[in-house]
Amino acid sequence: MSIDIDKIRADFPILSTKVRTKKLVYFDNGATSQKPQMVIDSMTNYYQQQNSNVHRGVHYLSQIATDAMESARENIRKYLNAASVEEVIFTKGTTESINLVANSFSKVFITEGDNIIVSEMEHHANIVPWQMMCKEKKVELKVARVNDDGSLDIDYLKSLFTDRTKLISLAHISNVMGVINPVKEIISYAHSNGAKVMLDGAQATPHSVIDMQDLDVDFFAFSAHKMYGPTGVGILYGKKKLLEQMPPYQFGGEMIDKVSFEETTFNVLPFKFEAGTPMIAEIIGLSSAIDYMQEIGIQNIADYEHELLEYATSKLEKIDGLRIIGDTKNKASVVSFVVKGVHHYDIGSLLDQFGIAVRTGNHCAQPLMKSMGISGTVRASFAFYNTKEEIDVFMEALNKALNMLT
Ligand code: C6P
């Protein structure tokens, strides 16, 4: 099956938006993707027909809202091929999922003198929570290096492991460069050294088939809004035997079993980690986004986006003075670049005048900018609703912008 691009584009109402009389060209999917009508409808339908709090009432609406949310959890479990729904925890997004693990895992598994590993290519969300935890617990934060082409220096990464390494937390796919890390190799190496692995999957779930049991990863975090779902919801996948040993991250309703002023006992998984009223409509929206992607076929999406990436890369490479940041073979549909003598912000602003949305700046990855010796990039990130014709419009606008700026 191939992609029916006209049908797909018709599913996304925002794609017919005009920006200053120009047709919108949306290449900022790495920041957040657009939402198909099916996802919007699923959330509207919840508010129109099912709205009620979950796991609380015996009344009809509360029961159908609870069923809708828990069926969504089961759908997400299937999509992840997690062994059980107890391993699928609803959070606000990738950032909260990583904070949860940094906070809770460290309380039982990490002691003074241990070390953990991250890499230079991480988003700040996969650096700062670990850095804070390391300071508090007097734990060393080791940093794996990135080669000039944007790949991880695997030999160096392996050399960082010691018998006190408790965890490595890595981007599955870099948000700046689109580089896909060899996560299976790293997971098996970490496990053979007794360390656990967390993957920041924020940029992986929109583009690839994800299988928790096949990866054998210990923790995996992602956000719905980058994979055609709503903002405000994400997932923490964790292996049950680890989650069971970890203390709750936040406290309140829903996550408790019995409460008295003397003592409180906690609910079972996954509810132990879900304090307060969950983001019910958004959870339903995420499940619907997964259905939408699966209808097209995640491998079809990946193949089509790869074609877009190759098409854009071959055109960009022809521009004098343009350097692509991250030019490994194994990449998702993200292309970041700098142009000699031109500020990335100026390029982004001029592209916006042509109706083209790209992201400019450090992309919440300041350590990567430093290691690449740059202050920021222009980033075009493609989704399966983008087209080669849009890349042609982008290239024409980029050439005009560069003529004005050089
Ligand atoms: N990257 C980008 O434009 P949240 O905000 O929690 O949904 O996701 C944070 C996050 C964590 N890890 C990676 C690899 C990410 O790409 C992101 C979000 C956006 O690249 C916004 S900064």
Short mmCIF file of C-alpha atoms and ligand atoms in Angstrom, two decimals:
data_model
loop_
_atom_site.label_atom_id
_atom_site.label_comp_id
_atom_site.label_asym_id
_atom_site.label_seq_id
_atom_site.Cartn_x
_atom_site.Cartn_y
_atom_site.Cartn_z
CA MET A 1 0.00 0.00 0.00
CA SER A 2 1.28 3.46 -0.78
CA ILE A 3 0.31 6.86 0.58
CA ASP A 4 -2.84 8.51 -0.83
CA ILE A 5 -1.57 12.02 -0.27
CA ASP A 6 -4.69 13.92 -1.42
CA LYS A 7 -6.91 11.92 0.89
CA ILE A 8 -4.49 12.32 3.78
CA ARG A 9 -4.19 16.09 3.33
CA ALA A 10 -7.96 16.41 3.30
CA ASP A 11 -8.00 14.79 6.75
CA PHE A 12 -6.01 17.70 8.25
CA PRO A 13 -8.18 20.86 8.23
CA ILE A 14 -5.32 23.20 9.17
CA LEU A 15 -3.33 22.31 6.05
CA SER A 16 -5.62 24.48 3.92
CA THR A 17 -4.73 27.56 6.02
CA LYS A 18 -3.33 30.57 4.16
CA VAL A 19 -0.41 32.46 5.69
CA ARG A 20 -0.33 36.05 4.39
CA THR A 21 -2.09 34.92 1.16
CA LYS A 22 0.42 32.07 0.70
CA LYS A 23 -0.46 28.40 1.16
CA LEU A 24 0.81 27.14 4.50
CA VAL A 25 3.84 24.84 4.19
CA TYR A 26 4.18 23.23 7.60
CA PHE A 27 7.68 21.83 8.17
CA ASP A 28 7.72 22.15 11.96
CA ASN A 29 6.45 18.69 12.75
CA GLY A 30 9.32 17.96 15.12
CA ALA A 31 7.94 20.67 17.43
CA THR A 32 4.36 19.47 17.13
CA SER A 33 2.42 17.77 14.36
CA GLN A 34 -0.99 18.77 13.01
CA LYS A 35 -4.11 16.84 14.00
CA PRO A 36 -6.44 14.89 11.68
CA GLN A 37 -10.20 15.46 11.89
CA MET A 38 -10.60 11.96 13.33
CA VAL A 39 -8.57 12.92 16.42
CA ILE A 40 -10.40 16.24 16.82
CA ASP A 41 -13.75 14.41 16.49
CA SER A 42 -12.81 11.78 19.07
CA MET A 43 -12.20 14.49 21.65
CA THR A 44 -15.29 16.50 20.71
CA ASN A 45 -17.36 13.33 20.92
CA TYR A 46 -16.01 12.65 24.42
CA TYR A 47 -17.05 16.10 25.62
CA GLN A 48 -20.42 15.94 23.85
CA GLN A 49 -21.40 12.39 24.81
CA GLN A 50 -19.23 10.93 27.56
CA ASN A 51 -17.78 13.69 29.73
CA SER A 52 -17.48 12.53 33.32
CA ASN A 53 -14.73 11.79 35.80
CA VAL A 54 -13.19 8.31 35.67
CA HIS A 55 -12.74 5.54 38.26
CA ARG A 56 -14.98 7.44 40.67
CA GLY A 57 -18.70 7.18 40.04
CA VAL A 58 -21.12 4.29 39.79
CA HIS A 59 -23.23 6.33 37.40
CA TYR A 60 -23.61 5.64 33.70
CA LEU A 61 -21.45 8.46 32.32
CA SER A 62 -18.60 7.78 34.72
CA GLN A 63 -18.60 4.17 33.63
CA ILE A 64 -18.52 4.92 29.91
CA ALA A 65 -15.80 7.54 30.39
CA THR A 66 -13.77 5.01 32.42
CA ASP A 67 -14.29 2.36 29.73
CA ALA A 68 -13.26 4.81 26.99
CA MET A 69 -10.08 5.78 28.85
CA GLU A 70 -9.12 2.23 29.77
CA SER A 71 -9.80 0.97 26.22
CA ALA A 72 -7.47 3.74 25.05
CA ARG A 73 -4.81 2.44 27.45
CA GLU A 74 -5.22 -1.06 26.00
CA ASN A 75 -4.95 0.33 22.45
CA ILE A 76 -1.73 2.14 23.39
CA ARG A 77 -0.40 -1.04 25.04
CA LYS A 78 -1.03 -2.97 21.82
CA TYR A 79 0.66 -0.28 19.72
CA LEU A 80 3.74 -0.41 22.00
CA ASN A 81 3.58 -4.20 22.33
CA ALA A 82 3.98 -3.73 26.08
CA ALA A 83 3.42 -6.92 28.07
CA SER A 84 0.63 -5.43 30.19
CA VAL A 85 -1.50 -2.31 30.66
CA GLU A 86 0.13 -1.93 34.07
CA GLU A 87 3.22 -0.80 32.18
CA VAL A 88 1.44 2.07 30.38
CA ILE A 89 1.34 5.23 32.51
CA PHE A 90 -0.35 8.45 31.46
CA THR A 91 1.73 11.59 31.95
CA LYS A 92 1.66 15.14 30.56
CA GLY A 93 4.29 14.22 27.98
CA THR A 94 7.90 13.19 27.44
CA THR A 95 9.21 15.80 29.87
CA GLU A 96 7.04 14.59 32.72
CA SER A 97 7.77 10.93 31.93
CA ILE A 98 11.52 11.53 32.22
CA ASN A 99 11.09 13.59 35.41
CA LEU A 100 9.03 10.77 36.88
CA VAL A 101 11.78 8.20 36.30
CA ALA A 102 14.62 10.53 37.37
CA ASN A 103 12.76 11.24 40.59
CA SER A 104 11.32 7.84 41.46
CA PHE A 105 13.89 5.35 40.07
CA SER A 106 16.68 7.23 41.83
CA LYS A 107 14.97 6.85 45.21
CA VAL A 108 15.35 3.07 45.21
CA PHE A 109 18.04 2.21 42.68
CA ILE A 110 20.67 4.96 42.93
CA THR A 111 23.04 5.81 45.77
CA GLU A 112 25.95 8.19 46.30
CA GLY A 113 28.97 7.26 44.17
CA ASP A 114 26.92 5.68 41.36
CA ASN A 115 26.87 7.14 37.87
CA ILE A 116 24.39 7.51 35.03
CA ILE A 117 24.97 8.29 31.34
CA VAL A 118 23.30 10.68 28.90
CA SER A 119 24.63 12.00 25.58
CA GLU A 120 25.56 15.33 24.03
CA MET A 121 22.64 15.14 21.61
CA GLU A 122 19.90 15.12 24.24
CA HIS A 123 16.99 17.53 24.43
CA HIS A 124 17.12 19.54 27.67
CA ALA A 125 14.24 17.38 28.94
CA ASN A 126 16.63 14.43 28.95
CA ILE A 127 19.47 16.32 30.61
CA VAL A 128 18.18 18.61 33.33
CA PRO A 129 16.05 16.10 35.33
CA TRP A 130 19.11 13.78 35.54
CA GLN A 131 21.47 16.64 36.34
CA MET A 132 19.25 17.75 39.24
CA MET A 133 18.94 14.20 40.55
CA CYS A 134 22.73 13.68 40.27
CA LYS A 135 23.42 16.86 42.26
CA GLU A 136 20.98 15.87 44.96
CA LYS A 137 22.25 12.29 45.30
CA LYS A 138 25.97 13.00 44.66
CA VAL A 139 25.95 10.85 41.55
CA GLU A 140 28.18 11.39 38.51
CA LEU A 141 26.51 12.42 35.24
CA LYS A 142 28.59 11.01 32.36
CA VAL A 143 28.15 12.35 28.84
CA ALA A 144 28.52 10.27 25.67
CA ARG A 145 30.09 12.18 22.76
CA VAL A 146 28.68 12.86 19.32
CA ASN A 147 30.85 12.50 16.18
CA ASP A 148 31.08 15.26 13.56
CA ASP A 149 28.43 13.53 11.43
CA GLY A 150 25.98 13.53 14.35
CA SER A 151 26.27 9.84 15.19
CA LEU A 152 27.05 8.69 18.73
CA ASP A 153 30.67 7.74 19.38
CA ILE A 154 29.75 4.19 20.35
CA ASP A 155 33.22 3.08 21.49
CA TYR A 156 33.44 6.09 23.78
CA LEU A 157 29.90 5.50 25.04
CA LYS A 158 30.77 1.90 25.92
CA SER A 159 33.92 3.06 27.72
CA LEU A 160 31.78 5.15 30.10
CA PHE A 161 30.16 2.11 31.74
CA THR A 162 31.48 1.02 35.14
CA ASP A 163 30.10 -1.37 37.73
CA ARG A 164 28.45 1.69 39.35
CA THR A 165 26.52 2.69 36.18
CA LYS A 166 22.86 2.42 37.08
CA LEU A 167 21.15 3.83 34.01
CA ILE A 168 21.69 5.31 30.56
CA SER A 169 19.05 7.69 29.17
CA LEU A 170 19.22 8.42 25.45
CA ALA A 171 17.26 9.94 22.61
CA HIS A 172 15.97 7.23 20.29
CA ILE A 173 16.00 9.83 17.50
CA SER A 174 17.66 13.26 17.79
CA ASN A 175 15.18 16.14 17.59
CA VAL A 176 17.80 18.39 16.00
CA MET A 177 19.37 16.08 13.42
CA GLY A 178 16.92 13.22 12.94
CA VAL A 179 19.80 10.80 13.58
CA ILE A 180 18.47 7.38 14.65
CA ASN A 181 20.61 5.90 17.39
CA PRO A 182 21.52 2.18 17.42
CA VAL A 183 19.38 1.66 20.48
CA LYS A 184 19.14 -2.14 20.37
CA GLU A 185 22.92 -2.47 20.47
CA ILE A 186 23.15 0.06 23.33
CA ILE A 187 20.35 -1.60 25.31
CA SER A 188 21.97 -5.00 25.10
CA TYR A 189 25.39 -3.55 26.04
CA ALA A 190 23.92 -1.64 29.00
CA HIS A 191 22.08 -4.72 30.25
CA SER A 192 25.19 -6.86 29.99
CA ASN A 193 26.83 -4.25 32.25
CA GLY A 194 23.97 -4.32 34.76
CA ALA A 195 22.57 -0.88 33.82
CA LYS A 196 18.97 0.02 32.98
CA VAL A 197 18.01 1.97 29.86
CA MET A 198 15.57 4.82 29.34
CA LEU A 199 14.78 5.96 25.80
CA ASP A 200 13.44 9.43 25.01
CA GLY A 201 11.11 8.39 22.21
CA ALA A 202 9.59 11.83 21.55
CA GLN A 203 10.87 11.89 17.96
CA ALA A 204 10.64 8.14 17.38
CA THR A 205 6.92 7.42 17.77
CA PRO A 206 5.85 9.68 14.86
CA HIS A 207 8.15 7.88 12.43
CA SER A 208 8.79 4.29 13.42
CA VAL A 209 7.35 1.01 14.57
CA ILE A 210 8.02 0.79 18.28
CA ASP A 211 8.03 -2.55 20.11
CA MET A 212 8.83 -2.50 23.81
CA GLN A 213 9.35 -6.24 24.15
CA ASP A 214 11.55 -6.47 21.09
CA LEU A 215 13.64 -3.47 22.22
CA ASP A 216 13.78 -4.87 25.77
CA VAL A 217 14.01 -1.26 26.97
CA ASP A 218 13.36 -0.53 30.66
CA PHE A 219 11.66 2.86 30.26
CA PHE A 220 10.34 4.67 27.17
CA ALA A 221 8.86 8.19 27.07
CA PHE A 222 6.87 9.99 24.37
CA SER A 223 4.35 12.79 23.75
CA ALA A 224 1.04 12.50 21.88
CA HIS A 225 1.29 15.93 20.27
CA LYS A 226 4.22 14.99 18.04
CA MET A 227 2.33 11.97 16.65
CA TYR A 228 -0.88 13.64 15.46
CA GLY A 229 -2.51 13.54 18.90
CA PRO A 230 -3.34 16.35 21.32
CA THR A 231 -1.06 18.33 23.61
CA GLY A 232 -1.09 17.64 27.34
CA VAL A 233 -0.72 13.86 27.28
CA GLY A 234 2.15 11.45 26.92
CA ILE A 235 3.20 8.01 28.02
CA LEU A 236 5.75 6.50 30.29
CA TYR A 237 6.28 2.85 29.48
CA GLY A 238 8.18 1.00 32.21
CA LYS A 239 8.88 -2.65 32.90
CA LYS A 240 6.43 -3.85 35.53
CA LYS A 241 9.05 -5.36 37.81
CA LEU A 242 10.83 -1.97 38.01
CA LEU A 243 7.69 0.15 38.34
CA GLU A 244 6.49 -2.07 41.16
CA GLN A 245 9.60 -1.28 43.18
CA MET A 246 9.50 2.47 42.49
CA PRO A 247 7.70 4.90 44.82
CA PRO A 248 4.95 7.23 43.56
CA TYR A 249 6.10 10.47 41.99
CA GLN A 250 3.12 12.65 42.91
CA PHE A 251 0.51 12.22 45.63
CA GLY A 252 -3.23 12.84 45.79
CA GLY A 253 -6.47 11.25 44.61
CA GLU A 254 -6.55 8.19 42.34
CA MET A 255 -3.05 6.97 43.29
CA ILE A 256 -4.00 5.93 46.84
CA ASP A 257 -5.48 2.77 48.36
CA LYS A 258 -6.25 3.75 51.99
CA VAL A 259 -5.68 7.13 53.61
CA SER A 260 -5.63 8.03 57.28
CA PHE A 261 -3.70 10.72 59.12
CA GLU A 262 -1.38 8.03 60.43
CA GLU A 263 -0.62 6.27 57.17
CA THR A 264 -1.43 6.08 53.45
CA THR A 265 -1.14 3.04 51.23
CA PHE A 266 -0.92 3.28 47.47
CA ASN A 267 -2.94 2.00 44.53
CA VAL A 268 -1.67 -0.71 42.18
CA LEU A 269 0.00 -0.09 38.82
CA PRO A 270 -0.52 1.91 36.67
CA PHE A 271 -2.67 4.14 38.93
CA LYS A 272 0.09 4.47 41.55
CA PHE A 273 1.79 6.91 39.18
CA GLU A 274 -1.36 8.79 38.07
CA ALA A 275 -2.28 11.25 40.82
CA GLY A 276 -5.35 13.42 40.21
CA THR A 277 -7.94 13.50 37.44
CA PRO A 278 -6.28 12.34 34.23
CA MET A 279 -6.41 14.13 30.87
CA ILE A 280 -9.30 11.93 29.71
CA ALA A 281 -10.18 13.61 26.40
CA GLU A 282 -6.52 13.81 25.42
CA ILE A 283 -5.94 10.12 26.20
CA ILE A 284 -8.87 9.27 23.91
CA GLY A 285 -7.35 11.62 21.30
CA LEU A 286 -3.98 9.86 21.52
CA SER A 287 -5.61 6.48 21.01
CA SER A 288 -7.41 7.84 17.97
CA ALA A 289 -4.13 9.25 16.58
CA ILE A 290 -2.60 5.78 16.88
CA ASP A 291 -5.58 4.31 15.00
CA TYR A 292 -5.12 6.94 12.30
CA MET A 293 -1.40 6.19 11.88
CA GLN A 294 -2.06 2.45 11.86
CA GLU A 295 -4.71 2.85 9.16
CA ILE A 296 -2.05 4.40 6.90
CA GLY A 297 0.57 1.92 8.14
CA ILE A 298 3.54 3.06 10.19
CA GLN A 299 6.00 1.46 7.77
CA ASN A 300 4.28 3.26 4.85
CA ILE A 301 4.65 6.50 6.79
CA ALA A 302 8.35 5.85 7.43
CA ASP A 303 9.03 4.92 3.78
CA TYR A 304 7.22 7.96 2.39
CA GLU A 305 8.89 10.36 4.85
CA HIS A 306 12.27 8.88 3.94
CA GLU A 307 11.62 9.79 0.29
CA LEU A 308 10.83 13.37 1.39
CA LEU A 309 14.03 13.50 3.44
CA GLU A 310 16.18 12.27 0.56
CA TYR A 311 14.55 14.69 -1.88
CA ALA A 312 15.08 17.69 0.45
CA THR A 313 18.63 16.66 1.39
CA SER A 314 19.73 16.28 -2.23
CA LYS A 315 18.43 19.80 -3.01
CA LEU A 316 19.91 21.43 0.10
CA GLU A 317 23.31 19.89 -0.56
CA LYS A 318 23.52 21.89 -3.79
CA ILE A 319 23.48 25.24 -1.96
CA ASP A 320 26.91 26.87 -1.55
CA GLY A 321 27.99 27.36 2.06
CA LEU A 322 25.17 25.22 3.45
CA ARG A 323 26.12 22.58 6.02
CA ILE A 324 23.69 19.88 7.09
CA ILE A 325 24.01 19.13 10.79
CA GLY A 326 23.79 15.38 11.19
CA ASP A 327 24.44 13.56 7.93
CA THR A 328 24.40 9.91 8.93
CA LYS A 329 22.67 7.29 6.75
CA ASN A 330 20.09 6.26 9.32
CA LYS A 331 17.86 9.30 9.77
CA ALA A 332 14.22 10.16 10.35
CA SER A 333 12.63 12.96 8.29
CA VAL A 334 14.37 15.88 9.99
CA VAL A 335 16.96 18.09 8.30
CA SER A 336 18.85 20.79 10.16
CA PHE A 337 21.27 23.15 8.49
CA VAL A 338 23.37 26.28 8.85
CA VAL A 339 24.49 28.63 6.09
CA LYS A 340 27.87 30.34 6.28
CA GLY A 341 27.58 34.03 7.16
CA VAL A 342 23.79 33.95 7.62
CA HIS A 343 21.91 33.83 10.91
CA HIS A 344 19.41 30.97 11.22
CA TYR A 345 16.81 33.32 12.68
CA ASP A 346 16.92 35.57 9.58
CA ILE A 347 16.37 32.57 7.31
CA GLY A 348 13.42 31.40 9.41
CA SER A 349 11.83 34.86 9.44
CA LEU A 350 12.08 35.22 5.66
CA LEU A 351 10.73 31.72 5.07
CA ASP A 352 7.76 32.68 7.23
CA GLN A 353 7.05 35.53 4.80
CA PHE A 354 6.54 32.83 2.16
CA GLY A 355 4.15 30.88 4.40
CA ILE A 356 6.76 28.29 5.35
CA ALA A 357 6.95 27.16 8.99
CA VAL A 358 10.36 25.85 10.09
CA ARG A 359 11.99 25.96 13.49
CA THR A 360 15.13 27.97 14.15
CA GLY A 361 17.42 28.20 17.18
CA ASN A 362 19.02 25.65 19.47
CA HIS A 363 15.98 23.33 19.58
CA CYS A 364 16.32 22.90 23.37
CA ALA A 365 19.67 21.17 22.79
CA GLN A 366 22.29 23.73 23.82
CA PRO A 367 25.01 21.13 24.61
CA LEU A 368 24.69 19.70 21.08
CA MET A 369 25.02 23.21 19.59
CA LYS A 370 28.20 23.68 21.62
CA SER A 371 29.69 20.38 20.49
CA MET A 372 28.89 21.23 16.83
CA GLY A 373 30.38 24.72 17.26
CA ILE A 374 27.18 26.51 16.20
CA SER A 375 24.60 28.72 17.90
CA GLY A 376 21.53 27.27 16.20
CA THR A 377 20.16 25.79 13.00
CA VAL A 378 17.23 26.03 10.63
CA ARG A 379 15.27 22.79 11.00
CA ALA A 380 12.74 21.40 8.54
CA SER A 381 10.92 18.35 9.89
CA PHE A 382 8.56 16.48 7.58
CA ALA A 383 5.38 14.52 8.20
CA PHE A 384 3.54 12.11 5.89
CA TYR A 385 1.13 14.88 4.83
CA ASN A 386 4.00 16.91 3.33
CA THR A 387 4.85 16.68 -0.36
CA LYS A 388 7.77 17.06 -2.75
CA GLU A 389 5.92 20.05 -4.25
CA GLU A 390 6.06 21.72 -0.84
CA ILE A 391 9.80 21.01 -0.70
CA ASP A 392 10.11 22.74 -4.10
CA VAL A 393 8.26 25.79 -2.70
CA PHE A 394 10.57 25.72 0.32
CA MET A 395 13.71 25.52 -1.85
CA GLU A 396 12.61 28.40 -4.03
CA ALA A 397 11.86 30.53 -0.94
CA LEU A 398 15.14 29.51 0.69
CA ASN A 399 17.12 30.52 -2.40
CA LYS A 400 15.32 33.89 -2.50
CA ALA A 401 15.98 34.40 1.23
CA LEU A 402 19.67 33.59 0.83
CA ASN A 403 19.96 35.99 -2.12
CA MET A 404 18.56 38.73 0.09
CA LEU A 405 20.79 37.88 3.04
CA THR A 406 24.16 37.37 1.34
N1 C6P B 1 11.01 18.77 21.14
C1 C6P B 1 11.26 20.25 19.24
O1 C6P B 1 10.92 21.20 18.54
P1 C6P B 1 7.47 17.61 25.44
O2 C6P B 1 7.65 19.09 25.43
O3 C6P B 1 7.51 17.05 26.84
O4 C6P B 1 6.32 17.14 24.63
O5 C6P B 1 8.76 17.02 24.66
C2 C6P B 1 10.07 17.36 25.05
C3 C6P B 1 11.05 16.68 24.15
C4 C6P B 1 11.85 15.69 24.67
N2 C6P B 1 12.71 15.00 23.88
C5 C6P B 1 12.82 15.25 22.58
C6 C6P B 1 13.76 14.42 21.75
C7 C6P B 1 12.04 16.26 22.00
O6 C6P B 1 12.15 16.49 20.69
C8 C6P B 1 11.16 17.01 22.80
C9 C6P B 1 10.39 18.16 22.22
C10 C6P B 1 10.38 19.87 20.42
O7 C6P B 1 12.27 19.60 19.01
C11 C6P B 1 10.03 21.05 21.25
S1 C6P B 1 11.42 21.71 22.11
#
